[in-house]
Structure formats: structure tokens, C-alpha cells
PDB file of C-alpha atoms in Angstrom:
ATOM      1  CA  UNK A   1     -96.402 103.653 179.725  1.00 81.00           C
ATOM      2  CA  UNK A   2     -95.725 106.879 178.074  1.00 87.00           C
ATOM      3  CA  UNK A   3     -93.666 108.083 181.080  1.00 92.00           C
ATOM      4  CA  UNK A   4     -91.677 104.875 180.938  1.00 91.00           C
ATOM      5  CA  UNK A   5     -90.821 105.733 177.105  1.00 88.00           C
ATOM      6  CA  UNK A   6     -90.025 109.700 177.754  1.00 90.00           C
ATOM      7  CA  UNK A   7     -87.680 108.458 180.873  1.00 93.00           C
ATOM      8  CA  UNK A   8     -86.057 105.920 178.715  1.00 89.00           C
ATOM      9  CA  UNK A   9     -85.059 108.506 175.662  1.00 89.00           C
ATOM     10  CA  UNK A  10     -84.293 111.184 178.337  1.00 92.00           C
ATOM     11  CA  UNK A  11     -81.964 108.733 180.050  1.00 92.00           C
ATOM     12  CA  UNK A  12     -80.379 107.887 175.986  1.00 90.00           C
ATOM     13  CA  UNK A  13     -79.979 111.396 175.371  1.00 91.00           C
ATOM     14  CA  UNK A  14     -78.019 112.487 178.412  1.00 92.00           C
ATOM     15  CA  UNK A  15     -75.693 109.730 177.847  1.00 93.00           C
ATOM     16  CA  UNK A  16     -75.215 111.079 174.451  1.00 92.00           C
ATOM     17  CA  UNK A  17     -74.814 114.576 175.754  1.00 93.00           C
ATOM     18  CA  UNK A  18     -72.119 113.638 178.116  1.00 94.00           C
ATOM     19  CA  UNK A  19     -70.397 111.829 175.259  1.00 93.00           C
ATOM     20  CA  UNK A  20     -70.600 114.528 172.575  1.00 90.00           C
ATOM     21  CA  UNK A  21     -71.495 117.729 174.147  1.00 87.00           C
ATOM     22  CA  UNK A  22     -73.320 118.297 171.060  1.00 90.00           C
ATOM     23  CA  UNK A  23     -77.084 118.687 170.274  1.00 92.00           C
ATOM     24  CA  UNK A  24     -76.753 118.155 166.700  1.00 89.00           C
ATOM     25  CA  UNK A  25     -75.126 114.765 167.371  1.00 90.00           C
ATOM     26  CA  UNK A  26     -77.588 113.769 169.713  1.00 91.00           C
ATOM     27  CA  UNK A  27     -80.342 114.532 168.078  1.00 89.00           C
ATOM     28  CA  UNK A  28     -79.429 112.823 164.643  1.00 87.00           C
ATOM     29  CA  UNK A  29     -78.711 109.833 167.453  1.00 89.00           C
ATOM     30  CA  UNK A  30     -82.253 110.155 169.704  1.00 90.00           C
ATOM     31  CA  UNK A  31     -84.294 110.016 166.401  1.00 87.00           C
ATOM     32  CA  UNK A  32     -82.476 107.677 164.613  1.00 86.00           C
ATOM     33  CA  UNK A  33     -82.413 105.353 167.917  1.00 89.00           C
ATOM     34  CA  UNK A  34     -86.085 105.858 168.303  1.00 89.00           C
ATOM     35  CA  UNK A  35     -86.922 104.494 165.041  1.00 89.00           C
ATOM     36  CA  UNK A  36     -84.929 101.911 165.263  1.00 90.00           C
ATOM     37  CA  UNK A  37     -86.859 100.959 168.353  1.00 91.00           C
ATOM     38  CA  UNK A  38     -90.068 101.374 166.584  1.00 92.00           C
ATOM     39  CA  UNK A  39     -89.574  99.093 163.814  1.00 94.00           C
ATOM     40  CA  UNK A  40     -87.889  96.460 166.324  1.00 95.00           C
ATOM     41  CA  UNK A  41     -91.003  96.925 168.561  1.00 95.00           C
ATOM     42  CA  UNK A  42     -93.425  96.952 165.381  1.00 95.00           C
ATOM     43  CA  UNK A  43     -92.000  93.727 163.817  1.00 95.00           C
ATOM     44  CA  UNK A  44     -92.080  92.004 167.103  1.00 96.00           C
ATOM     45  CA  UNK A  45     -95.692  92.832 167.673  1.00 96.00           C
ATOM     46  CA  UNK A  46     -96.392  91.699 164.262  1.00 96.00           C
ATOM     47  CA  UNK A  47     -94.823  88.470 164.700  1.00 95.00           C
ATOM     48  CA  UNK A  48     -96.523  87.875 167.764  1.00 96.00           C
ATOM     49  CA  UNK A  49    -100.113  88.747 165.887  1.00 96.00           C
ATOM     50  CA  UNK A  50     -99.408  86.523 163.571  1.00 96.00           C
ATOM     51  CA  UNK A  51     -99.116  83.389 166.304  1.00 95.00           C
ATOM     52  CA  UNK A  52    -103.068  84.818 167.309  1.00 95.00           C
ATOM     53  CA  UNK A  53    -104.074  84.618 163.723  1.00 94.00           C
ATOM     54  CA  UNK A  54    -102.322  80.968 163.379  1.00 93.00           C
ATOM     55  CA  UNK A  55    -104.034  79.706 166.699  1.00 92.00           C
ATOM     56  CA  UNK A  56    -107.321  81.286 165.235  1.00 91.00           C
ATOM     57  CA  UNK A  57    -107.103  80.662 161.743  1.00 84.00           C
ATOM     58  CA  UNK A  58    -110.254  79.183 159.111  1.00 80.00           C
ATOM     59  CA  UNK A  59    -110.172  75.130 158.769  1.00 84.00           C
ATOM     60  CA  UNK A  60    -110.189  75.548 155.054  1.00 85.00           C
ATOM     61  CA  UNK A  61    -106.494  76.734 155.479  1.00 90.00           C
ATOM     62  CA  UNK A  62    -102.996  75.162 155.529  1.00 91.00           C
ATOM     63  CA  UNK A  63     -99.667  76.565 156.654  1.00 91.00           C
ATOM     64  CA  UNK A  64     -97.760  76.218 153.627  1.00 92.00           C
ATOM     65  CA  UNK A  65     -94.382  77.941 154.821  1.00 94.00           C
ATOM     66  CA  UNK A  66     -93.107  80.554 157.130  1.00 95.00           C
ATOM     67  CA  UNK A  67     -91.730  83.887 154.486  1.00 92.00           C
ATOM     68  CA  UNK A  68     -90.216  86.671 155.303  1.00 92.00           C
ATOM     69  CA  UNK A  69     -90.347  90.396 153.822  1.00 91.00           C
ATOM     70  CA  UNK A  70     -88.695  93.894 154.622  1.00 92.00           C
ATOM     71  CA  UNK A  71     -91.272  96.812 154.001  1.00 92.00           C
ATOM     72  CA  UNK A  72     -89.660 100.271 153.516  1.00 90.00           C
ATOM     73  CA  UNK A  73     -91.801 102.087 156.097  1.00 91.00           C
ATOM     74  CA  UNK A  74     -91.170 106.123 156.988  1.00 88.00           C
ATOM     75  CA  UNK A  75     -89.161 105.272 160.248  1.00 89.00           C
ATOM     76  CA  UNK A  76     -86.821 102.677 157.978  1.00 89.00           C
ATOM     77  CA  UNK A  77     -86.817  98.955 157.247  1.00 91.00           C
ATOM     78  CA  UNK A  78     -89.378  96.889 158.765  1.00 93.00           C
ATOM     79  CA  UNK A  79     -88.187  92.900 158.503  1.00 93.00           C
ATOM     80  CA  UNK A  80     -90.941  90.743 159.032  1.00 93.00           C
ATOM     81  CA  UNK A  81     -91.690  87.120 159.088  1.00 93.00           C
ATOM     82  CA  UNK A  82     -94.865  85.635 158.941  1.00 93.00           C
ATOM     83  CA  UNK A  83     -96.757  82.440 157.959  1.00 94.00           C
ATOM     84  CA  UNK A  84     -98.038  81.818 154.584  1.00 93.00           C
ATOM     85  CA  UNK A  85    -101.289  79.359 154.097  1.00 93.00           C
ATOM     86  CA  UNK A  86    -102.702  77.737 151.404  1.00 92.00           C
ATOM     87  CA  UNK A  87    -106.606  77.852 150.676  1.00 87.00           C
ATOM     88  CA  UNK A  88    -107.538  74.649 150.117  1.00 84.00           C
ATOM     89  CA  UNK A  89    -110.964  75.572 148.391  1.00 85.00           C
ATOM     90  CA  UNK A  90    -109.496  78.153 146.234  1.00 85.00           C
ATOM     91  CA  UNK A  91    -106.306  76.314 145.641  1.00 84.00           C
ATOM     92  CA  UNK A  92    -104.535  79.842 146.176  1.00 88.00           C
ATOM     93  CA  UNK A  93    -102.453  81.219 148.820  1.00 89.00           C
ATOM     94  CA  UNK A  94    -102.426  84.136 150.817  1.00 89.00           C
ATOM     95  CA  UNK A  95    -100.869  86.087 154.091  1.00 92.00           C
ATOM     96  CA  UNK A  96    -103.174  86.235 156.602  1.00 91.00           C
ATOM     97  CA  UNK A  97    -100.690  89.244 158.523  1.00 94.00           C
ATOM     98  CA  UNK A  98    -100.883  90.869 155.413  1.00 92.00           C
ATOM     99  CA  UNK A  99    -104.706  90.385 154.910  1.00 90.00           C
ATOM    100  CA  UNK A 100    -106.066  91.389 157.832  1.00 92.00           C
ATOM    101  CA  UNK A 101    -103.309  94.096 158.432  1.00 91.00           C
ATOM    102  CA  UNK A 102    -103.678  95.569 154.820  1.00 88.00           C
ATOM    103  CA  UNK A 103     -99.841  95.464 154.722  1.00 87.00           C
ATOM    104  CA  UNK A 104     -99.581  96.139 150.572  1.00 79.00           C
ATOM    105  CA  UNK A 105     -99.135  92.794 148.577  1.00 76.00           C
ATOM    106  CA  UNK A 106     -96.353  92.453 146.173  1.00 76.00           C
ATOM    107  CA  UNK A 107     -94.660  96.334 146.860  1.00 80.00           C
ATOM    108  CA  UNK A 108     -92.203  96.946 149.513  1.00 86.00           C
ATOM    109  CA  UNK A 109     -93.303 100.081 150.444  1.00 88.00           C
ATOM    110  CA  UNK A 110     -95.714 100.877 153.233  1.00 88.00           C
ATOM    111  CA  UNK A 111     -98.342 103.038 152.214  1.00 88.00           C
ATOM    112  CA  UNK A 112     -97.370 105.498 154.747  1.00 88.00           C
ATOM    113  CA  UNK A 113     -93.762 105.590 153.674  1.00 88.00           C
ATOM    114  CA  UNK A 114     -95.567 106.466 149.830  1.00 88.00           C
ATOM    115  CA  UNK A 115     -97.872 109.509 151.297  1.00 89.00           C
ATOM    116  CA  UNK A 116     -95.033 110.672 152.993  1.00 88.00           C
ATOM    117  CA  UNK A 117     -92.056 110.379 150.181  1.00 89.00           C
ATOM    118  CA  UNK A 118     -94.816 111.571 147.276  1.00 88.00           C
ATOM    119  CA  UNK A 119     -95.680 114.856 149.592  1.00 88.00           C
ATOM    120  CA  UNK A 120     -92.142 115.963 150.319  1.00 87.00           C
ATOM    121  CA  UNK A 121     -90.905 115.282 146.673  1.00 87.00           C
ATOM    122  CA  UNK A 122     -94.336 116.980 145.388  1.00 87.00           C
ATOM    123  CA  UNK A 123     -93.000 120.223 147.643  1.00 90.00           C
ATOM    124  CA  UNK A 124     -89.295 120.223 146.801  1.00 87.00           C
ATOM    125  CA  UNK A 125     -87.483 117.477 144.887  1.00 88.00           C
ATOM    126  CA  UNK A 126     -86.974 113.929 144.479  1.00 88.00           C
ATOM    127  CA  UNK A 127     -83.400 113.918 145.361  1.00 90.00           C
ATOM    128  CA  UNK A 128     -84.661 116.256 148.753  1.00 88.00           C
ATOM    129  CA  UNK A 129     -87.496 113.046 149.547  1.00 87.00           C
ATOM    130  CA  UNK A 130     -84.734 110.998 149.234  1.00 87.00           C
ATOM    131  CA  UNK A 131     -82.015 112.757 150.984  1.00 88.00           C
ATOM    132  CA  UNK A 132     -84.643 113.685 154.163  1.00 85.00           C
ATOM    133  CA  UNK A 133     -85.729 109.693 154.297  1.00 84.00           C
ATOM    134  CA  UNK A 134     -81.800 108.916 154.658  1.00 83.00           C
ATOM    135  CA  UNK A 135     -81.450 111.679 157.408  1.00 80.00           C
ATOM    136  CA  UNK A 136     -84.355 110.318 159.300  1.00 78.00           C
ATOM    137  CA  UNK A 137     -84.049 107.021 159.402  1.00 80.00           C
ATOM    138  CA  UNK A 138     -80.568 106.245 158.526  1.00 78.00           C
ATOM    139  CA  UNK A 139     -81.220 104.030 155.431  1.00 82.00           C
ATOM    140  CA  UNK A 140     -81.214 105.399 151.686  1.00 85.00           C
ATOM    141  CA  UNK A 141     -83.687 105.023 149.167  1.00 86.00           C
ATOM    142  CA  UNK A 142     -83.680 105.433 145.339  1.00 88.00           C
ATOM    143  CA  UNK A 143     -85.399 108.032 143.234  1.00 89.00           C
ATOM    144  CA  UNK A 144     -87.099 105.368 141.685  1.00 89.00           C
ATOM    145  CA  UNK A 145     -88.359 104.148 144.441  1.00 88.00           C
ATOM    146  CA  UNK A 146     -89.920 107.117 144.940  1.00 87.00           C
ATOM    147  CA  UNK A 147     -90.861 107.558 141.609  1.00 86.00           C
ATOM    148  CA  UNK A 148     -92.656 103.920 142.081  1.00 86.00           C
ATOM    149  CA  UNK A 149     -94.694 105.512 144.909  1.00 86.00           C
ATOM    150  CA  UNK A 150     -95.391 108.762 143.208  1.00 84.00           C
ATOM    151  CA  UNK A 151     -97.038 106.606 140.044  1.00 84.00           C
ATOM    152  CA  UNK A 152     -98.964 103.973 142.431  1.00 82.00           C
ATOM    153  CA  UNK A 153    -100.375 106.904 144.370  1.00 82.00           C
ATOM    154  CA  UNK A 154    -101.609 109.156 141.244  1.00 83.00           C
ATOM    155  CA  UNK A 155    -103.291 105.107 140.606  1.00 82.00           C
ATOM    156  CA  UNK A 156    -105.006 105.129 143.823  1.00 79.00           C
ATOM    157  CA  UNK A 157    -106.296 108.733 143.645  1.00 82.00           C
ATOM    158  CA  UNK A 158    -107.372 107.951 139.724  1.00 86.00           C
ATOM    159  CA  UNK A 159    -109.437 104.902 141.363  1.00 84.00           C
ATOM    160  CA  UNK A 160    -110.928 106.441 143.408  1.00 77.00           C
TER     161      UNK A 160
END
């Protein structure tokens, strides 16, 4: 499968090449395409993990609704839509993509988007975590966002 995946991106980035003629250009383009494909590839398989977890799902829960969510993740936005279900014991409700995936509850940031944004702002600047994000993935983010993941992760490390 690997093969199929470095044929594919060698196959984007000579198209690019014979367009531009310009490495810079097509490299900005292969990562940013790759990403893109990541995310689209990652929110697909999530959807379809969330059918399994319907079809497998507890008796003492409900579908209440279907919700959707974008996560800021390190290779850009990941839009997802999954079901929500009500407990009927516990009267509460609850994710079960975002349960059993440990996808963080109530923050739009992936944890591995905060490691990564709180260790290149910790070695240079906010403005630089912010600035290298944008490059990378093609989508800004706010210094407070990052300051938001900079203060949840000094919470982790304190609970621990």
C-alpha cells in the first residue's frame, strides 16, 4: 500500500514540476496536498468507525442526533460527523467516536496539534508556532489558540 501512496505523490509532484519548474512551489503544493489527503482520509475512516460502533453499540443507549465538529489537528482541519447517544440509565449523553477514540471533549484542538504548537512556541515564538502551522497546513491559527494549548498542557503535566 505504501508503494501505491509514494507512486501517487510522485505522479502529483511531476505534474507540478512540469507546471512550475519550481521546487519551492511544489513542495509548499506536495505537503499541503498530502495533508489535505490525510484529514479527508482520517475523517472518512472516522465516519465509517463510527457506523461499527452504532451497529455494536450498549442497549442502555439511544441515538439522540447525528453532530458534527472540526478539530484543529497538526496537518489542518479535521471535520467530522458522528452520532451522539443518550444514556438512558444515567440520563446523560455522550460520543461514543469521541469516547472510545479519546478525541478531547469540549476543545477543538487535537492533543497532537497542542504538543506540537506548545513545543515550537516553547523554542521560538508564538507568532513563529503560528506562522509554521499556516505554512504547513495552509490554515491559520490564533495566538490564543495557542496560548489555550500552552495553559491546558502545563494542566495536564501539573496532574500528573
Amino acid at each position: 500500500m505504501q508503494e501505491e501512496l509514494v507512486r501517487l505523490c510522485k505522479d502529483i509532484c511531476l505534474q507540478k514540476l512540469q507546471e512550475t519548474e519550481d521546487f519551492g512551489q511544489v513542495e509548499n503544493y506536495a505537503l499541503q496536498t498530502m495533508n489535505s489527503c490525510i484529514i479527508d482520509g482520517l475523517s472518512q475512516a472516522l465516519s465509517e468507525f463510527d457506523e461499527m460502533l452504532f451497529s455494536e453499540h450498549e442497549q442502555g443507549l439511544r441515538v439522540k442526533d447525528i453532530s458534527s465538529r472540526t478539530i484543529v489537528t497538526a496537518m489542518g482541519p479535521l471535520n467530522i460527523t458522528r452520532r451522539r447517544y443518550v444514556d438512558i440509565e444515567r440520563n446523560d449523553t455522550l460520543c461514543l467516536l469521541d469516547v472510545v477514540c479519546d478525541l478531547p471533549e469540549r476543545s477543538r484542538v487535537s492533543k497532537g496539534f497542542s504538543e506540537m504548537i506548545c513545543s515550537v512556541a516553547n523554542a521560538s515564538s508564538v507568532r513563529a508556532a503560528c506562522a509554521l502551522h499556516g505554512f504547513y497546513t495552509g490554515e491559520s491559527v490564533s495566538p490564543a489558540t495557542v496560548f489555550a494549548c500552552a495553559k491546558r498542557e502545563r494542566q495536564l503535566k501539573e496532574a500528573s
